[in-house]
PDB file of C-alpha atoms and ligand atoms in Angstrom:
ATOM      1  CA  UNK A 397       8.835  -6.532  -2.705  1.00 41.00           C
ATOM      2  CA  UNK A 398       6.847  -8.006  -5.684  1.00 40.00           C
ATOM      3  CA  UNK A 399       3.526  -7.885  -3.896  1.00 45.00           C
ATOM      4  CA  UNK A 400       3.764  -4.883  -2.984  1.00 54.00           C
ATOM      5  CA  UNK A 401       3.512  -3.553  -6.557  1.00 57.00           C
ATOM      6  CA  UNK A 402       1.114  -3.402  -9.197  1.00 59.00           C
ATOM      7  CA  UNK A 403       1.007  -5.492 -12.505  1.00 60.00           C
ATOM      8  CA  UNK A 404       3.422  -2.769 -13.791  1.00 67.00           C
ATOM      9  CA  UNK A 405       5.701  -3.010 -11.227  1.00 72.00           C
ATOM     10  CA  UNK A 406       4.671   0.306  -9.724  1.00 80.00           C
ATOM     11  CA  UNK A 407       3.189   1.288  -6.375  1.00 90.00           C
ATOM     12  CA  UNK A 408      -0.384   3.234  -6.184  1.00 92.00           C
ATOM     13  CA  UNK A 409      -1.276   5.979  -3.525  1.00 93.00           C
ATOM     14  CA  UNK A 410      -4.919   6.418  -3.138  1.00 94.00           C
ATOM     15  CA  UNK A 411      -6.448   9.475  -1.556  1.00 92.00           C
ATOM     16  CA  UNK A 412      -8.133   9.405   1.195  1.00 91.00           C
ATOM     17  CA  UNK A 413     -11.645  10.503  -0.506  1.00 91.00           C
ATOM     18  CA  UNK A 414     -11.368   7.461  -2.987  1.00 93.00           C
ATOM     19  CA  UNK A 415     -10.821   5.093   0.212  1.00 94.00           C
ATOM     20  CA  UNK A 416     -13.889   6.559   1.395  1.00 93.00           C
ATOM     21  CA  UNK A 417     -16.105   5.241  -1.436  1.00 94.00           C
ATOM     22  CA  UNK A 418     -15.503   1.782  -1.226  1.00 94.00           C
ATOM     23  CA  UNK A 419     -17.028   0.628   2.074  1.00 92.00           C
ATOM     24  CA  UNK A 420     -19.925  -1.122   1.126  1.00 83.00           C
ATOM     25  CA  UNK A 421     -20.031  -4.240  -1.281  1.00 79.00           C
ATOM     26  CA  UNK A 422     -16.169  -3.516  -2.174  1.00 92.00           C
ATOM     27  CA  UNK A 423     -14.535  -2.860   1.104  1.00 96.00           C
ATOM     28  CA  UNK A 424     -11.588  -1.222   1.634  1.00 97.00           C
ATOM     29  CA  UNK A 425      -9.134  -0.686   4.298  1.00 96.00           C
ATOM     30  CA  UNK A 426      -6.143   0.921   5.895  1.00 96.00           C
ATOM     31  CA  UNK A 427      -3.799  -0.297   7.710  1.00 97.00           C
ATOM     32  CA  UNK A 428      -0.867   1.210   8.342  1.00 95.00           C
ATOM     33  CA  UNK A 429      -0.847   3.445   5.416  1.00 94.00           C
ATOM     34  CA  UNK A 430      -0.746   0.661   3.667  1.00 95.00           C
ATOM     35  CA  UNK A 431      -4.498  -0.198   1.329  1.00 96.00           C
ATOM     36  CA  UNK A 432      -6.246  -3.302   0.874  1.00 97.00           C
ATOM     37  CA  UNK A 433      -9.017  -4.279  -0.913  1.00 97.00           C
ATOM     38  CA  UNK A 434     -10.920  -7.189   1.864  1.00 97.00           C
ATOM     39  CA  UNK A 435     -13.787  -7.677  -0.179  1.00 96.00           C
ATOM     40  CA  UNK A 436     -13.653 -11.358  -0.775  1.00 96.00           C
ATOM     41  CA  UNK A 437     -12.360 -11.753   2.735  1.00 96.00           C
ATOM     42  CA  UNK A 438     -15.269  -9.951   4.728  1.00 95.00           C
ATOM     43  CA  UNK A 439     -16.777 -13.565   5.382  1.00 95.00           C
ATOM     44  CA  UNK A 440     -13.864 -15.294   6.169  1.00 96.00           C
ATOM     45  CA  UNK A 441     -13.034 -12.997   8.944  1.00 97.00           C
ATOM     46  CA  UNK A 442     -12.438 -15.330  11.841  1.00 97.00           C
ATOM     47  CA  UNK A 443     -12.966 -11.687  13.784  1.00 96.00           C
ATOM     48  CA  UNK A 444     -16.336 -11.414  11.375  1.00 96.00           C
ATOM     49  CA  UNK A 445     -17.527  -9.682   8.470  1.00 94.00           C
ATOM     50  CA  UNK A 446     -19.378  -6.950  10.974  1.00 94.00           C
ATOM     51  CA  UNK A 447     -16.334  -5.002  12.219  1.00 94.00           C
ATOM     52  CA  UNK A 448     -14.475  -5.351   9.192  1.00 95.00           C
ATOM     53  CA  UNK A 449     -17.474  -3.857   7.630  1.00 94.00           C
ATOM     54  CA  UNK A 450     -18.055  -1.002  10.288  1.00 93.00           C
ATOM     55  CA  UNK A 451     -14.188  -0.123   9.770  1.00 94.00           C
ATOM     56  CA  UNK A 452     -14.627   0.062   5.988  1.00 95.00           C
ATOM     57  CA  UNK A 453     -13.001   2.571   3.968  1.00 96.00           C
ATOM     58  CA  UNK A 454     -11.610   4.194   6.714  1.00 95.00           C
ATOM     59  CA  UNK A 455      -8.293   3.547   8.887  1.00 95.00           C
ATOM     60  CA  UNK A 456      -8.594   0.407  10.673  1.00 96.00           C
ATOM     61  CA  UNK A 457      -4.800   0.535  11.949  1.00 96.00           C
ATOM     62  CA  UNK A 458      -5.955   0.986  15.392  1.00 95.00           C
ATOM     63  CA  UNK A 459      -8.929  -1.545  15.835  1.00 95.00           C
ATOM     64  CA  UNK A 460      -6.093  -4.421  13.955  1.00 97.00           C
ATOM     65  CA  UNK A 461      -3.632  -3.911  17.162  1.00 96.00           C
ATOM     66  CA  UNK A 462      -5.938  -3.637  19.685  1.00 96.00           C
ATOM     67  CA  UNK A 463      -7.112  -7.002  18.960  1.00 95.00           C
ATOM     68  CA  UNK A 464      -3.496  -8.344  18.713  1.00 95.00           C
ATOM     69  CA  UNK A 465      -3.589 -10.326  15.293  1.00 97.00           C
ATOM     70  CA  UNK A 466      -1.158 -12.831  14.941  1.00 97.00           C
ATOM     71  CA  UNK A 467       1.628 -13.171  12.731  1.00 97.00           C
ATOM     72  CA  UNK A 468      -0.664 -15.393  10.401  1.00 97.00           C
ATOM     73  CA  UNK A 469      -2.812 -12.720  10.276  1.00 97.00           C
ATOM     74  CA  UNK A 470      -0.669 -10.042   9.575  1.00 97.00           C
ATOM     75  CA  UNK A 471       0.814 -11.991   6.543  1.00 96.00           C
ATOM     76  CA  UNK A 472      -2.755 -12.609   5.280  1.00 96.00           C
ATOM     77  CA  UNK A 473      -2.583  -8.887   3.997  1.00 96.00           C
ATOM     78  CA  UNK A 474      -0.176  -9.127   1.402  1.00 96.00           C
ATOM     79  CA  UNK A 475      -2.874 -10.867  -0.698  1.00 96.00           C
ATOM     80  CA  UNK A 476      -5.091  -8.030  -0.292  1.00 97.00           C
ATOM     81  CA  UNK A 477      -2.967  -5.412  -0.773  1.00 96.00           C
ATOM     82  CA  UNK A 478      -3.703  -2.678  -3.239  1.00 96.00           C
ATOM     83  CA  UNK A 479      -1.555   0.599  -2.664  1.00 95.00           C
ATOM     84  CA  UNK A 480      -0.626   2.621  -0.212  1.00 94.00           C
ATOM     85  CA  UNK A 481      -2.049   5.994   1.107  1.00 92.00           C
ATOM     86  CA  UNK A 482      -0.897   9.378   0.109  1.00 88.00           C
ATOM     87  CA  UNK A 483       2.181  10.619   1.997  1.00 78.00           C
ATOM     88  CA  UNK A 484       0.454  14.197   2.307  1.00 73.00           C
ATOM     89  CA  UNK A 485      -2.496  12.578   4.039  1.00 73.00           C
ATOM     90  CA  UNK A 486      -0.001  10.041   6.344  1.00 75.00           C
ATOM     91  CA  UNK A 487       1.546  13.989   7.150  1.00 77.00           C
ATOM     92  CA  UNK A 488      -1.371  15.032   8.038  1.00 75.00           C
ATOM     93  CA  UNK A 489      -2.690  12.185   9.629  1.00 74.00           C
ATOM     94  CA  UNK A 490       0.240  12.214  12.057  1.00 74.00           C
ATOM     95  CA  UNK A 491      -0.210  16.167  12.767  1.00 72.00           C
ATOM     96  CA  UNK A 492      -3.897  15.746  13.856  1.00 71.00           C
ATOM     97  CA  UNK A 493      -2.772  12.864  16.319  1.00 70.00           C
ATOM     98  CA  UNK A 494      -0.265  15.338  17.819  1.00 71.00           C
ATOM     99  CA  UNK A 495      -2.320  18.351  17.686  1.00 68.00           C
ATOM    100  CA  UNK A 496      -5.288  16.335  19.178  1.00 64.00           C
ATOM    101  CA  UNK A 497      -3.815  14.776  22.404  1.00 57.00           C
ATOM    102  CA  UNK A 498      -4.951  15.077  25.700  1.00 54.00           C
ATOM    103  CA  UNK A 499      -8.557  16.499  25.745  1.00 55.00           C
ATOM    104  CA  UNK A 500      -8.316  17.242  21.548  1.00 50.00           C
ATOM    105  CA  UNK A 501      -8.145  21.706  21.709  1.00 53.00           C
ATOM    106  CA  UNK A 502      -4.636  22.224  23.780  1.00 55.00           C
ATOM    107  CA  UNK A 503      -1.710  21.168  21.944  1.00 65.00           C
ATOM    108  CA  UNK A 504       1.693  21.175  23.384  1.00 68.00           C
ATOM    109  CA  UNK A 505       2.972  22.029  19.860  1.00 71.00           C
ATOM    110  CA  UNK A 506       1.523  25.449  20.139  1.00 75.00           C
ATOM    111  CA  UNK A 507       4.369  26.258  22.842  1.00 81.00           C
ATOM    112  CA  UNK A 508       7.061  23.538  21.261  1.00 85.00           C
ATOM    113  CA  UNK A 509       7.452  26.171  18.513  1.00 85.00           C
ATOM    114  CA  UNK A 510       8.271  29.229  20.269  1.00 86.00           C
ATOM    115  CA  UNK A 511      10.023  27.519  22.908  1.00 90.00           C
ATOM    116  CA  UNK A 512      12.688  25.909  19.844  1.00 92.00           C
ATOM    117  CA  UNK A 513      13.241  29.574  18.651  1.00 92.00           C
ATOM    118  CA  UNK A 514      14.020  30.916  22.158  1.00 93.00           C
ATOM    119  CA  UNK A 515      16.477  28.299  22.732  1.00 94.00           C
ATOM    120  CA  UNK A 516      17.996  28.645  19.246  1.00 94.00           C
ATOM    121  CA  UNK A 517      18.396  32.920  19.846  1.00 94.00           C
ATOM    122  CA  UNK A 518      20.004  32.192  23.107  1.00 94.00           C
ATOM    123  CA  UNK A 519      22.582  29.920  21.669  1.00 94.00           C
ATOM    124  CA  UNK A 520      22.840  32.453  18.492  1.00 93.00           C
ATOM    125  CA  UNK A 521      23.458  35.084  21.235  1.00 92.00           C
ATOM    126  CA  UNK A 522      26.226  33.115  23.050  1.00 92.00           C
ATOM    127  CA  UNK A 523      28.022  32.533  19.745  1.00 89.00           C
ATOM    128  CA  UNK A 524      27.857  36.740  19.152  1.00 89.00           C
ATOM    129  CA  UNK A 525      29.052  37.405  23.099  1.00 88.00           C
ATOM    130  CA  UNK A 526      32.008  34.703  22.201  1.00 86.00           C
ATOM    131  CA  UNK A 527      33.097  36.258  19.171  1.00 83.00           C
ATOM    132  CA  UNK A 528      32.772  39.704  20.372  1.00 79.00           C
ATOM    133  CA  UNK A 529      34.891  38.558  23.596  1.00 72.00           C
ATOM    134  CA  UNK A 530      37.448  36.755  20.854  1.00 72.00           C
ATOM    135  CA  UNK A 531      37.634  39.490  18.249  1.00 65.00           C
TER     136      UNK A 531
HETATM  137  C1  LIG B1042      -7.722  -7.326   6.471  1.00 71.27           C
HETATM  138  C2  LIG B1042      -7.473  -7.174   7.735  1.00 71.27           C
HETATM  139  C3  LIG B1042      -7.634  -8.310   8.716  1.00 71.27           C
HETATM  140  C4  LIG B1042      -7.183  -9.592   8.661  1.00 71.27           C
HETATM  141  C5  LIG B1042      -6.349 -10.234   7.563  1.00 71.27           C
HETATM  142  C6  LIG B1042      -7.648 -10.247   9.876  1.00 71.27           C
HETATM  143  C7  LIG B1042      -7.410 -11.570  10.181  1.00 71.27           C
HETATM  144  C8  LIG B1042      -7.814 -12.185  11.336  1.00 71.27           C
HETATM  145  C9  LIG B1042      -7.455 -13.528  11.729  1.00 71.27           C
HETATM  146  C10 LIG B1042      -6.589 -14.480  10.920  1.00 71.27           C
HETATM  147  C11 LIG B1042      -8.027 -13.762  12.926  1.00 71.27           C
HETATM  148  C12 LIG B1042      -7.909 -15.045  13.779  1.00 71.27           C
HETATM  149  C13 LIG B1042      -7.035 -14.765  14.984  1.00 71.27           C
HETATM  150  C14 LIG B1042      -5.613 -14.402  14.599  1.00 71.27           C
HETATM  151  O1  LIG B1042      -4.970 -15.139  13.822  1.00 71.27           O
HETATM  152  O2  LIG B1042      -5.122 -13.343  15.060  1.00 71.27           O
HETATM  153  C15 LIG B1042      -8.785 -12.577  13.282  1.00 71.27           C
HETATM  154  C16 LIG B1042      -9.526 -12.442  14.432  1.00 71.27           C
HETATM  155  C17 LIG B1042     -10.189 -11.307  14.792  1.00 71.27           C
HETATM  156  N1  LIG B1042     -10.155 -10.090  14.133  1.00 71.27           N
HETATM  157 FE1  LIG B1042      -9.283  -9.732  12.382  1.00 71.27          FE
HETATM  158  N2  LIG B1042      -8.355  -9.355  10.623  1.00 71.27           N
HETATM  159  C18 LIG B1042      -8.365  -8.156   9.952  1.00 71.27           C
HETATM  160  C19 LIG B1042      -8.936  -6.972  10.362  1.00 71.27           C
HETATM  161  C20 LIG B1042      -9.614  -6.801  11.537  1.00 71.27           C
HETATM  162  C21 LIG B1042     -10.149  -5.568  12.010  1.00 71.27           C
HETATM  163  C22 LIG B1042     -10.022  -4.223  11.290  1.00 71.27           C
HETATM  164  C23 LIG B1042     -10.757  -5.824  13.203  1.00 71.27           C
HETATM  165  C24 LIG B1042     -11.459  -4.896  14.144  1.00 71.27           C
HETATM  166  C25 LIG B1042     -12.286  -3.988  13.811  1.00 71.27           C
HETATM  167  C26 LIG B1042     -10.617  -7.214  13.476  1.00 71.27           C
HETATM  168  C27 LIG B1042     -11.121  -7.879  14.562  1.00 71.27           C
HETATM  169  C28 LIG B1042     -10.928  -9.197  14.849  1.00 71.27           C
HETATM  170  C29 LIG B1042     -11.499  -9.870  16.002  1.00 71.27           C
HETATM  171  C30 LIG B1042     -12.426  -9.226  17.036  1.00 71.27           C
HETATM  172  C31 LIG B1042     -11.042 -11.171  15.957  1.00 71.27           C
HETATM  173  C32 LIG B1042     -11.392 -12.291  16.912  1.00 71.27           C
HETATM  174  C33 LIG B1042     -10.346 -12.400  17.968  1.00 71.27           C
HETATM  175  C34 LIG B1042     -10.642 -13.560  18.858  1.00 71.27           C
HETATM  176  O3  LIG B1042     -11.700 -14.175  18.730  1.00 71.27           O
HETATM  177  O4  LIG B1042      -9.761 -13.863  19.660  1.00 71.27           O
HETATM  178  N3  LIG B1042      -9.902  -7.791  12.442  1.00 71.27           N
HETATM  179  N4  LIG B1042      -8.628 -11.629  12.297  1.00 71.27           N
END
């Protein structure tokens, strides 16, 4: 998609520290992991320009569907769109929102792990017993 490329034709990631630096007079948002640059649209904001401005140059993906934009809104982006975020940072964005459910220390990854290597012995095991049996 042509708007979703720069003048060259070529898409830019952004870090997550350079997003950071642009939340004051340029503001800059994320939304899923997708960047845009709402500077000259902090006063149209039907919303206003004071959440878009709390939520700058941070990820705002989950304050945009709580307040259930509509489709018009949602296409208003492509005009602001700049880049998209890193795909190590969308990794590791995604492993802190599993590793931080329920009260943000347990994790029920720390037993998903050793619980996928006891199954996979045990089938590794049956295999053995079979061929042993077969052999
Ligand atoms: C660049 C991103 C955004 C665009 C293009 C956008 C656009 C819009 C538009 C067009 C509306 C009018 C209602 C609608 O059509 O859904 C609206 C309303 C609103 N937006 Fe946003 N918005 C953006 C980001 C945000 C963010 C990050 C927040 C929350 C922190 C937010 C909060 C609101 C609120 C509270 C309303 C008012 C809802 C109401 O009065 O019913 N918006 N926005």
């Amino acid at each position: 998609m042509a708007s979703e490329e720069t003048a060259d034709g070529h898409v830019k990631y952004y870090t997550l520290e350079e997003i950071k630096t642009h939340k004051s007079t340029d503001a800059w948002l994320i939304i899923h992991d997708k960047e845009y640059n709402i500077t000259s649209f902090l006063e149209e904001h039907p919303g206003g320009e004071e959440v878009l401005v709390e939520q700058a140059g941070a990820d705002a993906t989950e304050s945009f569907e709580d307040v259930g934009h509509s489709t018009d809104a949602r296409e208003m982006l492509i005009q602001y769109y700049i880049g998209e975020l890193q795909m190590v940072q969308r990794l590791l964005s995604l492993n802190s929102f599993i590793t931080t459910s329920g009260d943000g220390s347990s994790s029920w990854t720390t037993w998903l792990i050793p619980a996928i290597a006891a199954v996979v012995v045990g089938i590794m095991y049956r295999y053995y017993m079979l061929e042993r049996k077969s052999s």
